[in-house]
Coordinates of C-alpha atoms and ligand atoms in Angstrom, one line a residue:
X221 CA -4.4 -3.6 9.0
X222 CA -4.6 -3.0 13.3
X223 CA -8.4 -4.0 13.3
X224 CA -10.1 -3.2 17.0
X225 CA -12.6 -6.2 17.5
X226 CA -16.2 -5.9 17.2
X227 CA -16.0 -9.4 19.4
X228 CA -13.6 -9.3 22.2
X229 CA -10.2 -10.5 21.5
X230 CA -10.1 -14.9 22.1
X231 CA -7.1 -14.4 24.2
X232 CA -7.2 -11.5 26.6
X233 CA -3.7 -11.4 27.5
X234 CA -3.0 -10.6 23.7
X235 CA -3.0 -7.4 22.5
X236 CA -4.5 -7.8 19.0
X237 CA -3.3 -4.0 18.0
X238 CA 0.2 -5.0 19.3
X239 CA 1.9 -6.1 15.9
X240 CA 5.2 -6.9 17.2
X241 CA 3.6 -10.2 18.3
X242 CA 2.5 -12.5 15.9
X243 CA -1.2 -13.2 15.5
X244 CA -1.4 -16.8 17.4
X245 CA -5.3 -18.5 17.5
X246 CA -6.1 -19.3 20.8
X247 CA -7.1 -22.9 21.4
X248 CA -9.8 -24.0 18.7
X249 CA -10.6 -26.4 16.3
X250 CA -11.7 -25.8 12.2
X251 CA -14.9 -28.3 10.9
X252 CA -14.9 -28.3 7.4
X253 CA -18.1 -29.1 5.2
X254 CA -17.4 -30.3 1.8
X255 CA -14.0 -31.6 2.5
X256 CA -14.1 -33.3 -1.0
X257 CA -14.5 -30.0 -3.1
X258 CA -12.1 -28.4 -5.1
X259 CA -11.4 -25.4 -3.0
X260 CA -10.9 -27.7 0.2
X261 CA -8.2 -29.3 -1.8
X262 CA -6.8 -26.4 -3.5
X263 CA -7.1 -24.0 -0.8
X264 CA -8.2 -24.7 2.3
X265 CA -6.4 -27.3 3.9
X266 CA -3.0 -26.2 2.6
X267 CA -3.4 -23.2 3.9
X268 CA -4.4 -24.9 7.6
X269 CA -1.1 -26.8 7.1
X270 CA 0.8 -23.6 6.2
X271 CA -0.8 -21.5 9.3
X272 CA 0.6 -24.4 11.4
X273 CA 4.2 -24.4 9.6
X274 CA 4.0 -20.7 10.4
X275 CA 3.4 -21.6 14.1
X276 CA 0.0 -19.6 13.9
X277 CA -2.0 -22.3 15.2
X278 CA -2.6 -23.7 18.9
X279 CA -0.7 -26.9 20.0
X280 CA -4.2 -28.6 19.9
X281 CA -5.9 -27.4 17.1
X282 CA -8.1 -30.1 15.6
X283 CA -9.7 -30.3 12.3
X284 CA -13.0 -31.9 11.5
X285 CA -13.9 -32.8 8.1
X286 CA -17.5 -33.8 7.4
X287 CA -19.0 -35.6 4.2
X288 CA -20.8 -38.5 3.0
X289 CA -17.8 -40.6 2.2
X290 CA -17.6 -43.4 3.7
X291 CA -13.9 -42.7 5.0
X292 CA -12.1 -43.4 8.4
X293 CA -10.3 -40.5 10.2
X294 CA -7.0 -42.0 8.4
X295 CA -9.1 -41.7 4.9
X296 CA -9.5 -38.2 5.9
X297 CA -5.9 -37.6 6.6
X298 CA -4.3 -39.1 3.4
X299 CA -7.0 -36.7 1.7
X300 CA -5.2 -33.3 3.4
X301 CA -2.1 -34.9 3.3
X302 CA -2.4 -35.3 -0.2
X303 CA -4.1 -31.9 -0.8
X304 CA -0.6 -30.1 1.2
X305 CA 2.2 -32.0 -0.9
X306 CA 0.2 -30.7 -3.8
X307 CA -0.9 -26.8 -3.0
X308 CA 0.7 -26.3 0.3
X309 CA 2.5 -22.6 -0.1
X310 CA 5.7 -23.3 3.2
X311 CA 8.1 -26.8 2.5
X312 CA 6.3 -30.2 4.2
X313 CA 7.9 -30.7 7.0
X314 CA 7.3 -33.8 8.7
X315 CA 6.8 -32.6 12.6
X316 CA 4.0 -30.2 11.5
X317 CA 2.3 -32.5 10.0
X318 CA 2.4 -35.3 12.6
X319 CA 1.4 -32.9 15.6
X320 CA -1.4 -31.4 12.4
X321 CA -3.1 -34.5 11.7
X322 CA -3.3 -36.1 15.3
X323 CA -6.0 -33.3 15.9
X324 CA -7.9 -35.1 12.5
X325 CA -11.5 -36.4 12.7
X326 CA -13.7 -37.0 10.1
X327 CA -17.1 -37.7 10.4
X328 CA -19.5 -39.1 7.5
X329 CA -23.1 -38.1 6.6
X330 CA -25.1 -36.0 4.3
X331 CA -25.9 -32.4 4.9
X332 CA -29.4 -33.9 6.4
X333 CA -28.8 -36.8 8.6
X334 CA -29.6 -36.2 11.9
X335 CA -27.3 -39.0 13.5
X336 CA -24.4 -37.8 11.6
X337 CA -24.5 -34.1 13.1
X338 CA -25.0 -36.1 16.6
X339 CA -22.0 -37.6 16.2
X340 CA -19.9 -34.7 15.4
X341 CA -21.4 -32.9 18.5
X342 CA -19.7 -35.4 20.2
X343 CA -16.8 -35.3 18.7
X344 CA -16.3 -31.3 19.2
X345 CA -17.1 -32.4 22.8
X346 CA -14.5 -35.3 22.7
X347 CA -12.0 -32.8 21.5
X348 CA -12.7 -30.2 24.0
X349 CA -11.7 -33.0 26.4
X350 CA -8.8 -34.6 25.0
X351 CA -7.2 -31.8 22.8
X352 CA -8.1 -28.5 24.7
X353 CA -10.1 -26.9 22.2
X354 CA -12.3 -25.7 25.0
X355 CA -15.7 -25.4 23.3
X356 CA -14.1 -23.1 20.2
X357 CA -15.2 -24.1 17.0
X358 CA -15.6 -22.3 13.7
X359 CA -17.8 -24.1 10.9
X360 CA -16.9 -23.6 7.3
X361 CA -19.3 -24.4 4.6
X362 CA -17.4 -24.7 1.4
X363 CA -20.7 -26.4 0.2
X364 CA -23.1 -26.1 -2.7
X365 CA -25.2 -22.9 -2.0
X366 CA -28.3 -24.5 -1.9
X367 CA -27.3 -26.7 1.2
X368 CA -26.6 -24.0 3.4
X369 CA -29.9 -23.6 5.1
X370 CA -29.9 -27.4 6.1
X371 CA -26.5 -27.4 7.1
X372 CA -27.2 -24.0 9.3
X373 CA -30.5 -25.7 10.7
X374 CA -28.9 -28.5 11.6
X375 CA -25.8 -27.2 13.3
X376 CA -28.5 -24.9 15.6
X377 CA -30.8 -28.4 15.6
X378 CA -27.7 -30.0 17.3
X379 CA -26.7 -27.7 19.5
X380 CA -23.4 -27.2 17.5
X381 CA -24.0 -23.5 17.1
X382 CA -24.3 -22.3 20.7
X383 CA -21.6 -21.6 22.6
X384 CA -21.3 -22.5 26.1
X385 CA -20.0 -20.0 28.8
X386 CA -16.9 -18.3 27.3
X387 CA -16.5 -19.8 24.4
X388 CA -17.3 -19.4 20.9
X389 CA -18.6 -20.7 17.7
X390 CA -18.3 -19.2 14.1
X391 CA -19.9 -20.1 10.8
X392 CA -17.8 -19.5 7.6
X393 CA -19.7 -19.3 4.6
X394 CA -18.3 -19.3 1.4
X395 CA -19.4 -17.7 -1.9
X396 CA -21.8 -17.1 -3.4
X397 CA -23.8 -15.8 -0.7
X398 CA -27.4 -16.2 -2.8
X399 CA -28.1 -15.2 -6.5
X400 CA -29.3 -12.6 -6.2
X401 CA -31.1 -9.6 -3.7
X402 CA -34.0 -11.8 -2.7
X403 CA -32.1 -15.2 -2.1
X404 CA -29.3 -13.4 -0.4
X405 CA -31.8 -11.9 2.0
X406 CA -33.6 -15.1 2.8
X407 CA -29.8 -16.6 3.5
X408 CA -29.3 -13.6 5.7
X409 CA -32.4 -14.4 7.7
X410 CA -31.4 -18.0 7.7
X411 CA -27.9 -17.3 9.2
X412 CA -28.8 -14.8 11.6
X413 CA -31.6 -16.8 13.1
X414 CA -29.1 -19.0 14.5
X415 CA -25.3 -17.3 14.3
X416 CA -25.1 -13.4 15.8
X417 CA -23.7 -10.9 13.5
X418 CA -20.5 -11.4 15.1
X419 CA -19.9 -14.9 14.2
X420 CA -20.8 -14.8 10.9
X421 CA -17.9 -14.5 8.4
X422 CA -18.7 -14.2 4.9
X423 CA -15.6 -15.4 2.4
X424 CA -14.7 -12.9 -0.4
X425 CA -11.1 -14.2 -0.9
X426 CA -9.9 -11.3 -2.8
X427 CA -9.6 -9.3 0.7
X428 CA -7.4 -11.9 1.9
X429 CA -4.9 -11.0 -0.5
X430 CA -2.1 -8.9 0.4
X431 CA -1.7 -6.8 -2.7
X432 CA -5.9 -6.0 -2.2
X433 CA -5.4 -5.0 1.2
X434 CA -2.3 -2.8 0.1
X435 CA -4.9 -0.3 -1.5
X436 CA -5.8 0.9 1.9
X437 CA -2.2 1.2 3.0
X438 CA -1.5 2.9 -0.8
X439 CA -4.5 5.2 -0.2
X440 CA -4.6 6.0 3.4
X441 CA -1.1 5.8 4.9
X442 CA 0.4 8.1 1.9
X443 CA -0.1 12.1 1.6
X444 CA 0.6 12.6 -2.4
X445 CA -2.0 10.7 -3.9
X446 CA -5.0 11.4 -2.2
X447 CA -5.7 14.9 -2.8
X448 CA -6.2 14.2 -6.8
X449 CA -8.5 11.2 -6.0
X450 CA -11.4 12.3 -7.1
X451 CA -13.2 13.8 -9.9
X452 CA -10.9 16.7 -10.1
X453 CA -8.0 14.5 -11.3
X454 CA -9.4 11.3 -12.2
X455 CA -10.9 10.4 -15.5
X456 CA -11.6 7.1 -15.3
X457 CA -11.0 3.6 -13.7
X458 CA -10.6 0.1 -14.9
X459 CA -10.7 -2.6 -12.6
X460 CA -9.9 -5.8 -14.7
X461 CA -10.1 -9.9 -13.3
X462 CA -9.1 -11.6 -16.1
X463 CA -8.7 -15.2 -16.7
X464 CA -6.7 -17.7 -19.0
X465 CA -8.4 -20.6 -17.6
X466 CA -11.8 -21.8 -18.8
X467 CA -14.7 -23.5 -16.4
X468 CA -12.8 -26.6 -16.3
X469 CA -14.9 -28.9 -14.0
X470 CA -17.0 -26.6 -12.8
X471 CA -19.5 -27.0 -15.1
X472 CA -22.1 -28.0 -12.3
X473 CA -21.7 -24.8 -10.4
X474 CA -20.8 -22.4 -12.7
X475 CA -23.4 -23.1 -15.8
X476 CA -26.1 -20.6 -14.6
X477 CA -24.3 -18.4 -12.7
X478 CA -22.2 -16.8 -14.8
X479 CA -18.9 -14.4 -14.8
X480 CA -21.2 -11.5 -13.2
X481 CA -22.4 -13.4 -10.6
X482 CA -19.3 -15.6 -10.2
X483 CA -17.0 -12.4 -9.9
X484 CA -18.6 -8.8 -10.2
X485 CA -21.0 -8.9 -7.7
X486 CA -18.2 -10.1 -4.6
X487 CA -14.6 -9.2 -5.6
X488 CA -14.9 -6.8 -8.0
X489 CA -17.1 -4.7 -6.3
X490 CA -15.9 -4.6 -3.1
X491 CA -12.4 -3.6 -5.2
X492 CA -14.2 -1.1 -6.2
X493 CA -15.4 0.1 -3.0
X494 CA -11.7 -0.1 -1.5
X495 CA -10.7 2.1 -4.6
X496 CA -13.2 4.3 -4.2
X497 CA -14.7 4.8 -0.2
X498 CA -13.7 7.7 2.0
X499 CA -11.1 7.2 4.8
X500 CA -12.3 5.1 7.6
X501 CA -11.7 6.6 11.3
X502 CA -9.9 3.3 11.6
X503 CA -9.2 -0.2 10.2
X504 CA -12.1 -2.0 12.6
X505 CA -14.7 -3.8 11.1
X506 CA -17.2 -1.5 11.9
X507 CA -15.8 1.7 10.2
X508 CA -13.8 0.1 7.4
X509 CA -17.5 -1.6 6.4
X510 CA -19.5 1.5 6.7
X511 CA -17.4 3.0 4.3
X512 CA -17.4 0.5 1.9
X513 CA -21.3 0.3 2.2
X514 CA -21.4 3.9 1.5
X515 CA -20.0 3.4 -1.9
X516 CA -21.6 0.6 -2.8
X517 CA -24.9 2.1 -1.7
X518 CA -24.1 5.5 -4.1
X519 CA -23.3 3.0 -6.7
X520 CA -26.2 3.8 -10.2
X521 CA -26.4 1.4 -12.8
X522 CA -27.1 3.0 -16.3
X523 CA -30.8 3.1 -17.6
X524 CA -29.3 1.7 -20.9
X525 CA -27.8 -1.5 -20.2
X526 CA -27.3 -2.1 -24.1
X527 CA -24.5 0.5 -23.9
X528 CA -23.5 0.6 -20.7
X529 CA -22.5 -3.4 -20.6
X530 CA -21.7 -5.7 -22.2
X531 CA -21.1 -10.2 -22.1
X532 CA -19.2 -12.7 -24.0
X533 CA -19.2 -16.5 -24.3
X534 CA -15.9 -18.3 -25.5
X535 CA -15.8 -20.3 -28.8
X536 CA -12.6 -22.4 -29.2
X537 CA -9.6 -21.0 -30.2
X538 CA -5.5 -20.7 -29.2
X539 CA -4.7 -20.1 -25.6
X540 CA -0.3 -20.5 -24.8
X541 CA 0.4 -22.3 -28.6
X542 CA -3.0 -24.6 -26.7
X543 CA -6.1 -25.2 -29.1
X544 CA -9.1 -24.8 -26.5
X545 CA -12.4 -25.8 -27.2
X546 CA -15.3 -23.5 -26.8
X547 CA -17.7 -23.1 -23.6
X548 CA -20.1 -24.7 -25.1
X549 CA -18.6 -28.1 -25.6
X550 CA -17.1 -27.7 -21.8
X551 CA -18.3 -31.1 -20.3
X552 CA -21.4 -31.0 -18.7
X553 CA -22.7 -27.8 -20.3
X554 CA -26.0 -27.4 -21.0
X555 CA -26.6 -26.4 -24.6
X556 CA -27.3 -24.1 -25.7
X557 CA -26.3 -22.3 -22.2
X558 CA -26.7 -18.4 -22.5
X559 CA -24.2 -18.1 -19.3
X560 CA -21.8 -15.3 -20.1
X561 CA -18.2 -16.3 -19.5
X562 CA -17.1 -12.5 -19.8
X563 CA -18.8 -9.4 -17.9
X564 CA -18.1 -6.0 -18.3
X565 CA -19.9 -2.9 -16.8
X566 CA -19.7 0.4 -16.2
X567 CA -21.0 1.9 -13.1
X568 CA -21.3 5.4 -11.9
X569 CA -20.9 6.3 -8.0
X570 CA -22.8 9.2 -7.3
X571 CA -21.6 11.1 -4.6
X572 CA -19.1 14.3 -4.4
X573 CA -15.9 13.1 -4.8
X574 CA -16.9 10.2 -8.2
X575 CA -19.4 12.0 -9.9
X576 CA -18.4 11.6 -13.2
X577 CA -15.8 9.4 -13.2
X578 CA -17.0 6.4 -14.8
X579 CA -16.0 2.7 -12.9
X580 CA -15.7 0.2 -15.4
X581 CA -15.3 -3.6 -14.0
X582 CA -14.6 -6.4 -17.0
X583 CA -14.0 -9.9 -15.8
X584 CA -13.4 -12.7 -17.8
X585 CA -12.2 -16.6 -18.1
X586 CA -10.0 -17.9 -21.3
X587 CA -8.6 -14.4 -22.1
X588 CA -6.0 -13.4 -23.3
X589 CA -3.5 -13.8 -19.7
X590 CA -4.1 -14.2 -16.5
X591 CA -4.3 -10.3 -14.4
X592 CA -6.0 -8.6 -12.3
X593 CA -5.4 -5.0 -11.8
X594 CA -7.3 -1.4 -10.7
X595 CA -6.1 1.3 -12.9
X596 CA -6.9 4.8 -11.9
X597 CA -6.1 7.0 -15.0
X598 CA -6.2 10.8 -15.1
X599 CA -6.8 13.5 -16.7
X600 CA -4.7 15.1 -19.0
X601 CA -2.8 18.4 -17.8
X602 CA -5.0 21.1 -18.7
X603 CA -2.2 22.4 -20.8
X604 CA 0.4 21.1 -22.6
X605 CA 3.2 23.6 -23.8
X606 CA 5.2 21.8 -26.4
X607 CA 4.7 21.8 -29.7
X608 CA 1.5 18.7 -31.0
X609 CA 3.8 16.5 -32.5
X610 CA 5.9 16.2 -29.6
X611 CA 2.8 14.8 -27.2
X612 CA 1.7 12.1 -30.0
X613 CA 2.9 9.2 -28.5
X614 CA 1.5 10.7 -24.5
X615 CA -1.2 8.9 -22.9
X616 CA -2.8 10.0 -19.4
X617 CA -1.4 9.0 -16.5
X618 CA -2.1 6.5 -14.7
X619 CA -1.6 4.7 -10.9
X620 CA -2.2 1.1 -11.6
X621 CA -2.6 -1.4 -8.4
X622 CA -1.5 -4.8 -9.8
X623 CA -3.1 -7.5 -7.8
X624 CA -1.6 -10.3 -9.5
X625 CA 0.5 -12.5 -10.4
X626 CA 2.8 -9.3 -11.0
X627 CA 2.2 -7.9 -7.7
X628 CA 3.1 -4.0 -7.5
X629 CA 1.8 -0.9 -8.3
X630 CA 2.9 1.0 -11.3
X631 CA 2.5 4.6 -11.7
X632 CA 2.9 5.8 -15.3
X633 CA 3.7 9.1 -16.5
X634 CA 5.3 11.0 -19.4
X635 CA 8.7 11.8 -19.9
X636 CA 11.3 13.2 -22.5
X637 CA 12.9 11.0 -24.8
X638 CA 16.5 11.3 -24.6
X639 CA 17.9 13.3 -27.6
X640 CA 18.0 16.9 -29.2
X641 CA 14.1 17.5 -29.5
X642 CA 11.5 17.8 -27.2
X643 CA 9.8 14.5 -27.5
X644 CA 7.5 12.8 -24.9
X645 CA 6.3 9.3 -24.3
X646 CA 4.9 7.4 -21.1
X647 CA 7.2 5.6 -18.9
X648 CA 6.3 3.4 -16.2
X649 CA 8.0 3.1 -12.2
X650 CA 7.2 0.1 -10.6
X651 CA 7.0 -1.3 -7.1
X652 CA 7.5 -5.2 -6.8
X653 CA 6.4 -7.1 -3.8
X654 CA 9.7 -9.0 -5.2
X655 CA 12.2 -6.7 -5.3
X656 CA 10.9 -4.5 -2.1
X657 CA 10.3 -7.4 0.1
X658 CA 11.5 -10.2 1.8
X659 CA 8.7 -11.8 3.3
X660 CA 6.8 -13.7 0.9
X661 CA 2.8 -13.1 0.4
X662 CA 0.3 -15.5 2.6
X663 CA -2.0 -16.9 0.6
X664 CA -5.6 -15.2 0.6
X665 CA -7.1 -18.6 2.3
X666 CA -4.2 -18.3 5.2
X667 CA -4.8 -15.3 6.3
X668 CA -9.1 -15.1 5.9
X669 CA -9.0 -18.5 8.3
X670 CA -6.5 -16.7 10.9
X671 CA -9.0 -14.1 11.3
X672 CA -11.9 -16.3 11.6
X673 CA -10.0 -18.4 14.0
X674 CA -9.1 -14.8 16.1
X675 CA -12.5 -13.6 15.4
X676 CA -11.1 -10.8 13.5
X677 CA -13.7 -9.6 11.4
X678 CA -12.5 -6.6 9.1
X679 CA -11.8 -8.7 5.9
X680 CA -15.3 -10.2 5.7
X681 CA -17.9 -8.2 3.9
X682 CA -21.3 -7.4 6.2
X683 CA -24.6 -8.3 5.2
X684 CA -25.5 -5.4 4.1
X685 CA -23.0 -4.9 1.5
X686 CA -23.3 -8.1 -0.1
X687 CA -27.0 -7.4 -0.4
X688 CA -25.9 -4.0 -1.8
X689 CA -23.9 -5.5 -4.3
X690 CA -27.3 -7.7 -5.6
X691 CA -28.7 -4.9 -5.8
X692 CA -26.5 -3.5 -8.1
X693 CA -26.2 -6.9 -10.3
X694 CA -29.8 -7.5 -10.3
X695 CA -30.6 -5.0 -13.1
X696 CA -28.0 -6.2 -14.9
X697 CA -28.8 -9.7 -14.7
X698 CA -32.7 -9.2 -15.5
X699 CA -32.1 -7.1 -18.4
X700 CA -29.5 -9.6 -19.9
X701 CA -31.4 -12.3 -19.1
X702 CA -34.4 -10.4 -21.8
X703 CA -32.5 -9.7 -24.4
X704 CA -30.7 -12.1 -25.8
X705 CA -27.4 -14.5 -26.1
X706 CA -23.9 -13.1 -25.0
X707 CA -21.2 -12.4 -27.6
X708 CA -18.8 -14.6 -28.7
X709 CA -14.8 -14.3 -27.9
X710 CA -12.4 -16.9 -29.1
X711 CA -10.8 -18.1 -26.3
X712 CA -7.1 -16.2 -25.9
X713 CA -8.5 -13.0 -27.0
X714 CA -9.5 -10.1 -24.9
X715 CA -13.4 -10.6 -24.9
X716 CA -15.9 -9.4 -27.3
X717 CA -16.4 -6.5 -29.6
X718 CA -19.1 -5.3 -27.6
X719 CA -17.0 -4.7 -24.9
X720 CA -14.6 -2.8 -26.8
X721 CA -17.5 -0.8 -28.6
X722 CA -18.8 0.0 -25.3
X723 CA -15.8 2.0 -24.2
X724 CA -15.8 3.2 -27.9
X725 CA -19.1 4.7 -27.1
X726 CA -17.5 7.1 -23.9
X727 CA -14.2 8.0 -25.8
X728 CA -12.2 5.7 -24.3
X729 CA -10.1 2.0 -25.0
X730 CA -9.4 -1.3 -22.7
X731 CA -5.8 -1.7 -21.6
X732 CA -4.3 -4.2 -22.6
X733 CA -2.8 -5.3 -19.5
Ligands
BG6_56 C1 -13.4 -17.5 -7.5 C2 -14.3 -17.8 -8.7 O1 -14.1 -16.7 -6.5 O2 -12.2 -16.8 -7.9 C3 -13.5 -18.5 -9.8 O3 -15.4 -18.5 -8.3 C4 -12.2 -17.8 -10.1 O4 -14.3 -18.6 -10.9 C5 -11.4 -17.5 -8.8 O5 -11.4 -18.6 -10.9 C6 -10.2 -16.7 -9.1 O6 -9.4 -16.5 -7.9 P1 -7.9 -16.1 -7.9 O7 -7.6 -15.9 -6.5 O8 -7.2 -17.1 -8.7 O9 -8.0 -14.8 -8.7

């Protein structure tokens, strides 16, 4: 994507819409809340290491990490180090990391304590000094929800959050962004009583990833399949997140939250709304978000939730020749927890080109393999002239945007079977990232901190349309939360029956992907 800013560009003499140049951060520096969390591990600081083995990053660039560990900066730098042998996508190589970690700080204290956030005022200041990072600074709360509005109050408290002359400041603020319409308002209200729009970037990861951000290039730089994209053509879509993995040690965020709220309300919808918005005048924030809010605003939940949804919890069961035990038995589980471990919803967009075309989103962990994809499938032709038998074995065709691990985009159609009859049967052509590319995919995380670091905003969703999507889950979640316990799934399966009954119910079946 060529965004145009909504901020002006950190380094004037760089055109950002020239893409013969690479996309370099000026001089800056990353702090990083909750530096001992998974997803800093995992995610994060590889993929700082990797943007500096990609020569993305400024000669000074510093990272600060901030917790209550009562580590000193070389604590701090064992636990990236550690973290990139581990994750890291590009090879270690020994000179990025020494001129990486001399930029290291680490500075301990809870989300509260005043002195704590003292010091690391001063050593953002110290670093302005000594490694150049001339008063840039982006914040990145990969920290329990509920501590946002401390950590926010504190960084404007401490004068962390204003930016002096020219420079700039940016809070990152990981999911989930509330838990639903009210809390995610009062965050908003929080956040923009001391950030401006501007410098707030909201983390859905699955726009970082290359194969989600091809739908716009699939949709919008193509002629052939956009005329039948609509409710002419189309009969239905599937958008699909499943999971092989169960909650793991997550038990202390995710018990409560659930696979709607985990999952549905962030990345599938806003899949949903790439699949489905009008063409934007251009790939800037502003218009590229509009649109999306515009679907996600024409979006109508069914009255009856009892057939238009439906939720599963995982028993034990066989996952890879693996027994598994059951969510319920998960450590740290609450029993008995009514937290649905598998979503699935159909949604209806109401506007001229959708009405009709029923959205269907499913999401869930310990299934059957790990895949997420968006399949748009279409009508039949109107009419088929061969003879009944010979169309037995055709199904409808279908694009279907593979987001991963199998990267591509499939577009399935029938075909004759070779021989003396006229037989037909669906075949598949495929695009692989592998086969059609050299360049290997940045990770999500790589290229969502780029863009903060650039103040690029296009791949962060606005407030608006995360409050949109609440709004959309809340009905859901209320009426689940009245009637009943979810399903039961065995864990490798594809979810519960209900699910399956639910598309049952509109004339329709799953893929089984
Ligand atoms: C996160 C969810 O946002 O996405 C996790 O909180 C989920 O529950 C993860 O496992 C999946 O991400 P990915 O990139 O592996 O599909």
């Amino acid at each position: 994507m060529t965004p145009v800013q909504d901020t002006p560009p950190t380094n004037p003499l760089r055109d950002p819409q020239d893409r013969r140049l690479p996309r370099i951060a000026g001089p800056c520096g990353l702090v990083l809340f909750g530096v001992t969390g998974d997803l800093s591990r995992k995610k994060l600081m590889p993929a700082v290491y990797d943007l500096a083995n990609r020569g993305l990053l400024p000669p000074g660039f510093s990272l600060v990490g901030f917790a209550r560990r009562d580590w000193a900066h070389q604590d701090f730098a064992q636990v990236v180090h550690d973290a990139v042998k581990q994750h890291a996508r590009t090879p270690f190589r020994e000179e990025t990391w020494k001129q990486l970690a001399e930029g290291f700080r680490f500075v301990s204290g809870s989300f509260d304590d005043d002195d704590a956030f003292e010091r690391l005022r001063r050593t953002v200041g110290d670093l302005d000094e000594a490694r150049g990072t001339s008063g840039n600074h982006a914040f990145y709360l990969s920290i329990p929800p509920g501590a946002f509005p401390t950590v926010i109050g504190k960084l404007k408290e401490h004068g962390l959050a204003q930016p002096a002359g020219a420079s700039w400041r940016r809070v990152v603020i990981e999911k989930p962004f509330g838990h639903d319409l009210a809390s995610a308002r009062q965050l908003n209200a929080v956040v923009s009583d001391v950030f401006s729009p501007e410098s707030v970037f909201r983390i859905d990861h699955y726009l970082g990833k290359e194969t989600v951000q091809n739908i716009l290039a699939f949709r919008f730089a193509n002629a052939m399949f956009e005329p039948v994209w609509n409710s002419n053509y189309v009969d239905h879509v599937q958008i699909t997140m499943a999971e092989d993995i169960g909650i793991g040690g997550r038990a202390a965020y995710y018990d409560g939250i659930g696979a709607a709220r985990d999952v549905i309300q962030n990345h599938l919808l806003q899949l949903m709304a790439l699949i489905a918005m009008e063409d934007p005048a251009s790939f800037d924030a502003r218009s590229l978000r509009l649109e999306k809010q515009k679907v996600l605003a024409a979006v109508r939940v069914a009255d009856r939730l009892d057939l238009a949804s439906a939720r599963g919890q995982y028993s034990a069961g066989w996952q890879g020749g693996e027994k598994v035990i059951g969510y319920l038995d998960e450590p740290d589980i609450s029993r008995p927890s009514r937290t649905e471990t598998y979503a699935a919803l159909r949604l209806d967009i109401e506007n001229r080109r959708w009405a009709g075309v029923p959205f269907y989103l499913r999401t869930g962990k310990r299934l059957g393999r790990r895949v997420t994809e968006v399949a748009v499938s279409f009508k039949r032709a109107p009419h088929l002239p061969f003879a009944a038998t010979a169309t037995e074995d055709l199904g409808h065709n279908a694009v279907v945007m593979r987001i991963q691990p199998d990267e591509g985009v499939t577009l399935r159609f029938g075909a004759k079977v070779p021989g003396t009859a006229m037989e037909l049967r669906d075949v598949n052509m495929d695009f692989a990232y592998g086969g059609a590319f050299v360049e290997s995919s940045p990770e999500a995380y790589e290229r969502l901190i780029l863009d903060v670091l650039l103040g690029d905003p296009p791949l962060f969703p606005r407030h608006e349309e995360v409050e949109l999507s609440w709004q959309i889950l809340d009905p859901v979640m209320s009426w689940w939360a009245e009637h009943g316990r979810p399903d039961h799934y065995p864990a490798g399966s594809w979810g519960p029956d209900s699910a399956e009954q639910m598309l049952a119910r509109d004339g329709r079946t799953w893929r089984r992907p």
